[in-house]
Coordinates of C-alpha atoms in Angstrom, one line a residue:
M1 CA -21.8 -123.5 -90.4
L2 CA -18.8 -121.7 -88.8
K3 CA -19.3 -120.1 -85.4
R4 CA -17.6 -117.3 -83.6
I5 CA -15.2 -119.8 -81.8
D6 CA -14.2 -121.1 -85.3
F7 CA -13.2 -117.7 -86.5
Y8 CA -11.4 -117.1 -83.2
I9 CA -9.3 -120.2 -83.6
I10 CA -8.6 -119.6 -87.3
K11 CA -7.5 -116.0 -86.6
K12 CA -5.3 -117.2 -83.8
V13 CA -3.6 -120.0 -85.8
L14 CA -3.0 -117.9 -88.9
G15 CA -1.8 -115.0 -86.9
T16 CA 0.6 -117.1 -84.9
Y17 CA 1.7 -118.8 -88.2
F18 CA 2.7 -115.5 -89.8
L19 CA 4.2 -114.2 -86.6
S20 CA 6.4 -117.4 -86.3
I21 CA 7.5 -116.9 -89.9
L22 CA 8.5 -113.3 -89.2
M23 CA 10.5 -114.2 -86.1
I24 CA 12.3 -117.3 -87.5
I25 CA 13.0 -115.9 -91.0
S26 CA 14.4 -112.7 -89.4
I27 CA 16.8 -114.9 -87.3
A28 CA 17.6 -116.9 -90.5
I29 CA 18.5 -113.7 -92.4
I30 CA 20.7 -112.5 -89.7
I31 CA 22.6 -115.8 -89.6
D32 CA 22.9 -115.9 -93.4
I33 CA 24.2 -112.3 -93.6
T34 CA 26.8 -113.2 -90.9
E35 CA 28.0 -116.2 -92.9
K36 CA 28.1 -114.4 -96.3
M37 CA 29.3 -110.9 -95.2
D38 CA 32.8 -111.5 -96.5
N39 CA 31.5 -112.6 -99.9
F40 CA 29.3 -109.5 -100.2
Y41 CA 32.2 -107.3 -99.2
N42 CA 34.8 -108.9 -101.5
E43 CA 32.4 -108.7 -104.4
N44 CA 31.7 -105.1 -103.6
L45 CA 27.9 -105.6 -103.9
S46 CA 25.5 -102.8 -103.3
L47 CA 22.7 -103.1 -100.7
N48 CA 20.1 -102.9 -103.5
T49 CA 21.7 -105.9 -105.3
I50 CA 21.9 -108.0 -102.2
I51 CA 18.3 -107.4 -101.3
M52 CA 16.7 -107.5 -104.7
D53 CA 18.7 -110.3 -106.2
Y54 CA 19.0 -112.5 -103.2
Y55 CA 17.1 -111.8 -100.0
I56 CA 13.8 -110.9 -101.7
H57 CA 13.9 -114.5 -103.1
F58 CA 15.6 -116.1 -100.1
I59 CA 12.6 -115.3 -97.8
P60 CA 9.8 -117.0 -99.8
F61 CA 12.1 -120.1 -100.4
Y62 CA 12.6 -120.7 -96.7
I63 CA 9.1 -119.8 -95.8
N64 CA 7.9 -122.6 -98.2
L65 CA 10.6 -125.0 -97.0
F66 CA 9.5 -124.8 -93.4
S67 CA 5.9 -123.9 -93.8
S68 CA 4.7 -127.2 -92.2
L69 CA 6.9 -126.5 -89.2
F70 CA 5.6 -123.0 -88.9
A71 CA 2.0 -124.3 -89.0
F72 CA 2.9 -126.9 -86.4
I73 CA 4.3 -124.3 -84.1
A74 CA 1.2 -122.1 -84.5
V75 CA -1.1 -125.0 -83.7
L76 CA 0.9 -126.0 -80.7
F77 CA 1.0 -122.6 -79.1
V78 CA -2.7 -121.8 -79.8
T79 CA -4.0 -125.2 -78.6
S80 CA -1.7 -125.2 -75.6
K81 CA -3.0 -121.8 -74.5
L82 CA -6.6 -122.9 -75.0
A83 CA -5.9 -126.1 -73.0
F84 CA -4.1 -124.2 -70.2
N85 CA -7.0 -121.8 -69.9
S86 CA -9.4 -124.7 -69.8
E87 CA -11.2 -123.5 -72.9
I88 CA -11.0 -126.9 -74.6
I89 CA -12.5 -128.6 -71.5
A90 CA -15.3 -126.0 -71.6
M91 CA -16.0 -126.7 -75.2
L92 CA -16.1 -130.5 -74.6
A93 CA -18.4 -129.9 -71.6
G94 CA -20.6 -127.8 -73.7
G95 CA -21.3 -130.7 -76.0
I96 CA -18.8 -129.8 -78.8
S97 CA -17.1 -133.0 -79.9
F98 CA -13.3 -133.2 -80.3
K99 CA -13.9 -133.9 -84.0
R100 CA -15.8 -130.6 -84.3
I101 CA -13.1 -128.7 -82.5
L102 CA -10.7 -129.8 -85.2
V103 CA -12.7 -128.1 -88.0
P104 CA -11.2 -124.6 -87.6
Y105 CA -7.8 -126.1 -87.3
F106 CA -8.2 -128.0 -90.6
I107 CA -9.5 -124.9 -92.3
S108 CA -6.4 -123.0 -91.2
A109 CA -4.2 -125.9 -92.3
A110 CA -6.0 -126.0 -95.7
I111 CA -5.3 -122.2 -96.2
I112 CA -1.7 -122.7 -95.3
A113 CA -1.4 -125.8 -97.6
L114 CA -2.9 -123.9 -100.6
F115 CA -0.6 -120.9 -99.9
T116 CA 2.4 -123.3 -99.7
F117 CA 1.4 -125.1 -102.9
Y118 CA 0.9 -122.0 -104.9
I119 CA 4.1 -120.2 -104.0
G120 CA 6.1 -123.4 -104.2
S121 CA 4.7 -124.3 -107.7
Y122 CA 4.6 -120.9 -109.4
I123 CA 6.3 -118.1 -107.5
I124 CA 9.4 -119.6 -105.9
P125 CA 10.8 -121.2 -109.1
R126 CA 11.1 -117.8 -110.7
G127 CA 12.8 -116.5 -107.6
N128 CA 15.1 -119.5 -107.5
D129 CA 16.3 -118.7 -110.9
V130 CA 17.7 -115.3 -109.6
R131 CA 18.7 -116.6 -106.1
L132 CA 20.7 -119.6 -107.4
D133 CA 22.5 -117.5 -110.0
F134 CA 23.4 -115.1 -107.3
E135 CA 24.8 -117.8 -105.0
S136 CA 26.7 -119.4 -107.9
R137 CA 28.3 -116.2 -109.0
Y138 CA 29.1 -114.4 -105.7
V139 CA 29.1 -117.0 -103.0
D140 CA 30.1 -120.4 -104.4
H141 CA 32.0 -119.0 -107.4
I142 CA 31.0 -121.8 -109.7
A143 CA 29.5 -121.9 -113.2
V144 CA 25.8 -122.0 -113.4
E145 CA 25.9 -124.1 -116.5
S146 CA 28.0 -127.2 -117.2
T147 CA 27.8 -129.9 -119.9
L148 CA 26.8 -133.5 -119.5
R149 CA 29.1 -136.4 -120.4
N150 CA 28.3 -139.8 -121.9
V151 CA 24.8 -138.8 -122.9
Q152 CA 22.5 -141.3 -124.7
F153 CA 18.9 -140.6 -125.7
K154 CA 16.3 -141.0 -128.4
V155 CA 16.3 -138.5 -131.2
N156 CA 13.2 -139.9 -132.8
A157 CA 11.1 -143.1 -132.8
N158 CA 13.9 -145.2 -134.5
G159 CA 17.1 -143.3 -133.6
I160 CA 19.4 -143.3 -130.6
A161 CA 22.2 -140.8 -130.3
Y162 CA 25.3 -141.0 -128.0
M163 CA 27.9 -138.3 -127.3
E164 CA 30.9 -138.6 -125.0
R165 CA 31.2 -134.9 -124.2
F166 CA 30.0 -131.5 -125.6
D167 CA 31.7 -128.1 -125.8
L168 CA 29.0 -125.5 -125.2
K169 CA 31.1 -122.5 -126.3
G170 CA 32.0 -124.0 -129.6
E171 CA 28.7 -126.0 -129.9
K172 CA 30.8 -129.0 -130.8
G173 CA 30.5 -132.6 -129.6
Y174 CA 33.1 -135.4 -129.4
R175 CA 32.9 -139.2 -130.1
F176 CA 29.4 -139.1 -131.5
S177 CA 27.3 -142.0 -132.7
L178 CA 23.8 -142.3 -134.2
D179 CA 22.0 -145.7 -134.4
K180 CA 18.9 -146.4 -136.5
F181 CA 16.6 -149.3 -135.7
E182 CA 13.7 -151.0 -137.4
G183 CA 11.9 -152.6 -134.6
K184 CA 14.6 -154.1 -132.5
K185 CA 17.0 -154.6 -135.4
L186 CA 19.9 -152.3 -135.9
V187 CA 20.0 -151.2 -139.6
S188 CA 22.6 -148.5 -139.6
R189 CA 25.2 -146.8 -137.4
I190 CA 27.0 -143.5 -137.9
T191 CA 30.1 -142.7 -135.8
A192 CA 32.0 -139.4 -136.0
T193 CA 35.1 -138.0 -134.2
T194 CA 33.4 -134.7 -133.8
I195 CA 30.0 -133.1 -134.6
K196 CA 29.1 -129.4 -134.8
H197 CA 25.8 -127.7 -134.6
D198 CA 24.9 -125.6 -137.6
S199 CA 21.2 -124.6 -137.3
L200 CA 18.1 -125.6 -135.4
H201 CA 18.3 -129.4 -136.1
T202 CA 21.2 -129.5 -138.6
W203 CA 24.5 -131.0 -137.5
T204 CA 27.7 -131.6 -139.4
M205 CA 29.7 -134.7 -138.6
Y206 CA 33.5 -134.8 -139.2
D207 CA 35.7 -137.8 -139.9
F208 CA 32.6 -140.0 -140.0
M209 CA 32.0 -143.7 -140.7
K210 CA 28.6 -145.1 -141.7
R211 CA 27.8 -148.7 -141.5
D212 CA 24.6 -150.0 -143.1
F213 CA 23.4 -153.5 -142.3
V214 CA 21.5 -155.2 -145.2
G215 CA 20.7 -158.8 -144.4
M216 CA 24.0 -160.5 -143.7
R217 CA 26.0 -157.8 -145.5
E218 CA 27.6 -154.6 -144.1
I219 CA 28.1 -151.6 -146.3
L220 CA 30.8 -149.3 -145.1
T221 CA 31.0 -145.6 -146.0
T222 CA 33.6 -143.1 -144.8
G223 CA 34.2 -139.5 -145.4
D224 CA 35.4 -136.1 -144.0
T225 CA 32.0 -134.4 -143.5
L226 CA 28.3 -135.5 -143.4
K227 CA 25.4 -133.2 -142.8
R228 CA 22.3 -134.6 -141.1
E229 CA 19.1 -133.2 -139.6
I230 CA 19.0 -134.6 -136.0
E231 CA 16.3 -133.8 -133.5
M232 CA 18.6 -132.5 -130.8
T233 CA 19.9 -129.0 -129.7
P234 CA 23.0 -127.9 -127.8
K235 CA 20.7 -127.1 -124.8
E236 CA 20.0 -130.8 -124.3
F237 CA 23.7 -131.3 -123.3
V238 CA 23.7 -128.5 -120.8
V239 CA 22.9 -129.0 -117.1
V240 CA 21.9 -125.9 -115.1
K241 CA 22.6 -125.9 -111.4
N242 CA 19.5 -127.0 -109.5
H243 CA 17.5 -126.9 -112.8
H244 CA 14.6 -128.7 -111.2
E245 CA 14.1 -125.9 -108.7
R246 CA 13.9 -123.3 -111.4
M247 CA 10.8 -124.6 -113.2
T248 CA 7.2 -124.1 -112.4
N249 CA 4.9 -127.2 -112.2
P250 CA 3.7 -127.1 -115.8
E251 CA 7.3 -126.7 -117.0
L252 CA 8.6 -129.5 -114.7
R253 CA 5.8 -131.9 -115.8
E254 CA 6.5 -131.1 -119.5
Y255 CA 10.2 -131.6 -119.1
I256 CA 9.9 -134.9 -117.3
N257 CA 7.5 -136.2 -120.0
S258 CA 9.6 -135.1 -122.9
Q259 CA 12.9 -136.4 -121.4
S260 CA 11.3 -139.7 -120.4
Q261 CA 10.1 -140.2 -124.0
R262 CA 13.6 -139.7 -125.2
G263 CA 14.9 -142.3 -122.8
R264 CA 17.0 -139.8 -120.8
A265 CA 18.3 -141.2 -117.4
G266 CA 18.9 -139.2 -114.2
L267 CA 15.4 -137.7 -113.9
N268 CA 14.8 -138.7 -110.3
A269 CA 15.7 -135.2 -109.0
Y270 CA 13.0 -133.7 -111.3
K271 CA 10.4 -136.3 -110.4
L272 CA 11.2 -135.9 -106.7
E273 CA 10.8 -132.1 -106.9
Y274 CA 7.5 -132.4 -108.7
Q275 CA 6.1 -134.9 -106.1
K276 CA 7.5 -132.8 -103.3
R277 CA 5.4 -129.8 -104.3
F278 CA 2.2 -131.8 -103.8
A279 CA 3.4 -133.7 -100.7
M280 CA 4.7 -130.8 -98.7
P281 CA 1.4 -128.9 -98.4
F282 CA -0.2 -132.0 -96.9
G283 CA 2.5 -131.8 -94.2
A284 CA 0.7 -128.8 -92.8
I285 CA -2.5 -130.7 -92.4
I286 CA -0.9 -133.8 -91.0
L287 CA 1.2 -131.9 -88.4
T288 CA -1.9 -129.8 -87.5
L289 CA -3.7 -133.0 -86.5
I290 CA -0.7 -134.1 -84.5
G291 CA -0.3 -130.7 -82.9
V292 CA -3.9 -130.4 -81.8
S293 CA -4.0 -134.0 -80.5
V294 CA -0.8 -133.4 -78.5
A295 CA -1.5 -130.0 -77.1
S296 CA -5.2 -130.4 -76.3
R297 CA -4.6 -132.1 -72.9
K298 CA -4.1 -129.7 -70.0
T299 CA -0.8 -130.3 -68.1
R300 CA 0.6 -128.7 -65.0
G301 CA 3.8 -127.7 -66.9
G302 CA 1.8 -125.5 -69.3
A303 CA 2.8 -125.2 -72.9
G304 CA 6.5 -126.2 -72.5
F305 CA 5.9 -129.9 -72.5
H306 CA 3.7 -129.7 -75.6
V307 CA 6.3 -127.5 -77.4
L308 CA 9.0 -130.1 -76.6
I309 CA 7.0 -133.0 -78.0
G310 CA 5.9 -130.9 -80.9
F311 CA 9.4 -129.9 -81.9
A312 CA 10.6 -133.5 -81.5
L313 CA 7.9 -134.8 -83.9
S314 CA 8.4 -131.9 -86.4
V315 CA 12.2 -132.4 -86.5
T316 CA 11.9 -136.1 -87.1
Y317 CA 9.3 -135.5 -89.8
I318 CA 11.7 -133.1 -91.6
L319 CA 14.6 -135.5 -91.1
C320 CA 12.5 -138.4 -92.6
T321 CA 11.6 -136.2 -95.6
L322 CA 15.3 -135.3 -96.1
V323 CA 16.5 -138.9 -95.8
S324 CA 13.9 -140.3 -98.2
S325 CA 14.7 -137.5 -100.7
S326 CA 18.4 -138.4 -100.5
F327 CA 17.6 -142.1 -101.1
T328 CA 15.6 -141.1 -104.2
V329 CA 18.4 -139.0 -105.8
K330 CA 21.4 -141.2 -104.8
G331 CA 19.8 -144.6 -104.0
G332 CA 17.3 -144.9 -106.9
W333 CA 14.2 -145.0 -104.7
N334 CA 10.8 -144.5 -106.5
P335 CA 10.2 -140.7 -106.1
I336 CA 6.5 -141.1 -105.4
F337 CA 7.1 -143.7 -102.6
A338 CA 10.0 -141.8 -101.1
I339 CA 8.4 -138.4 -100.8
W340 CA 5.0 -139.6 -99.6
L341 CA 6.4 -142.1 -97.1
P342 CA 6.9 -139.6 -94.3
N343 CA 3.3 -138.3 -94.9
I344 CA 1.9 -141.8 -94.6
V345 CA 3.9 -142.6 -91.5
Y346 CA 3.0 -139.4 -89.7
S347 CA -0.6 -139.6 -90.8
G348 CA -0.7 -142.9 -88.9
I349 CA 0.9 -141.2 -85.9
G350 CA -1.6 -138.3 -86.1
I351 CA -4.6 -140.7 -86.2
W352 CA -3.3 -142.6 -83.2
L353 CA -2.8 -139.4 -81.2
Y354 CA -6.2 -138.2 -82.2
R355 CA -7.8 -141.5 -80.9
I356 CA -6.1 -141.1 -77.5
A357 CA -6.7 -137.4 -77.2
P358 CA -9.5 -136.1 -74.9
K359 CA -13.0 -136.9 -76.3

């Protein structure tokens, strides 16, 4: 059962958490405005457009990105103050174990973790859709959509399609081929110089060549046009900037599953984003354990020493997360291993610090 001291600590931690968010995000906005002022001026954007299309979505994105850091800062300051005022010593002397002292901290961390998970999985993706379009159009001046090249994927259980490039505007592809298999045996191959989308799953191939393999024989058919129903749409050849950041968890999971079934490569960024949304909230709990363990010892220097250690640990945690994410996207690491590795390492650090903390 929670006591008054528990509610006191929870209130202090959550209050400091949101106060640190307010302070740091305010500074981040000022810096961002300074960097993008010329872009806003040159594009003649109204204040309403800048706020409603960009900063209203910028704020939750960066809150979620650094939520674990904000939680860490809150725990450090609250615990350091309690330790400096000898309140932790008084609790230990009163028969309260250090393990019991951690309860309100973990409740606070759980609230922050759930908050982070929810906005990161369902709220922020919708905001990212608007924010990223704004950045592409007015800041980076690049197209939001581009087309994939050298795409190969399954169109059904027995068919594999390949296309060298695709023109989105004309809905026309170039150097197309469609292979049909029976088991592991290739039974037919259609190649075409161009292919054009007609309706939902109907495509017309131009200047085509069809090769049917029957036993040891090869039957060759050529022609100007050939209509076929192929289970693919023009959208499958389009890549949207930071597409994985624009989808909610259910959409992301469905996309990964559907594209994996079709044999599509290059899904690591999507898998990483999906795993990150589960791993990041745990960061608040892990860093809370580290923060309490570090800051619970009273020192002559006050909270400054604790803050220094805390920032060092939090920065290295964030760096580890960024490095492991980079290795996943560019180096082919397993997304589950890469994104959970920092949590595993820092969980070990947290447990070690907890064991040497005052009992």
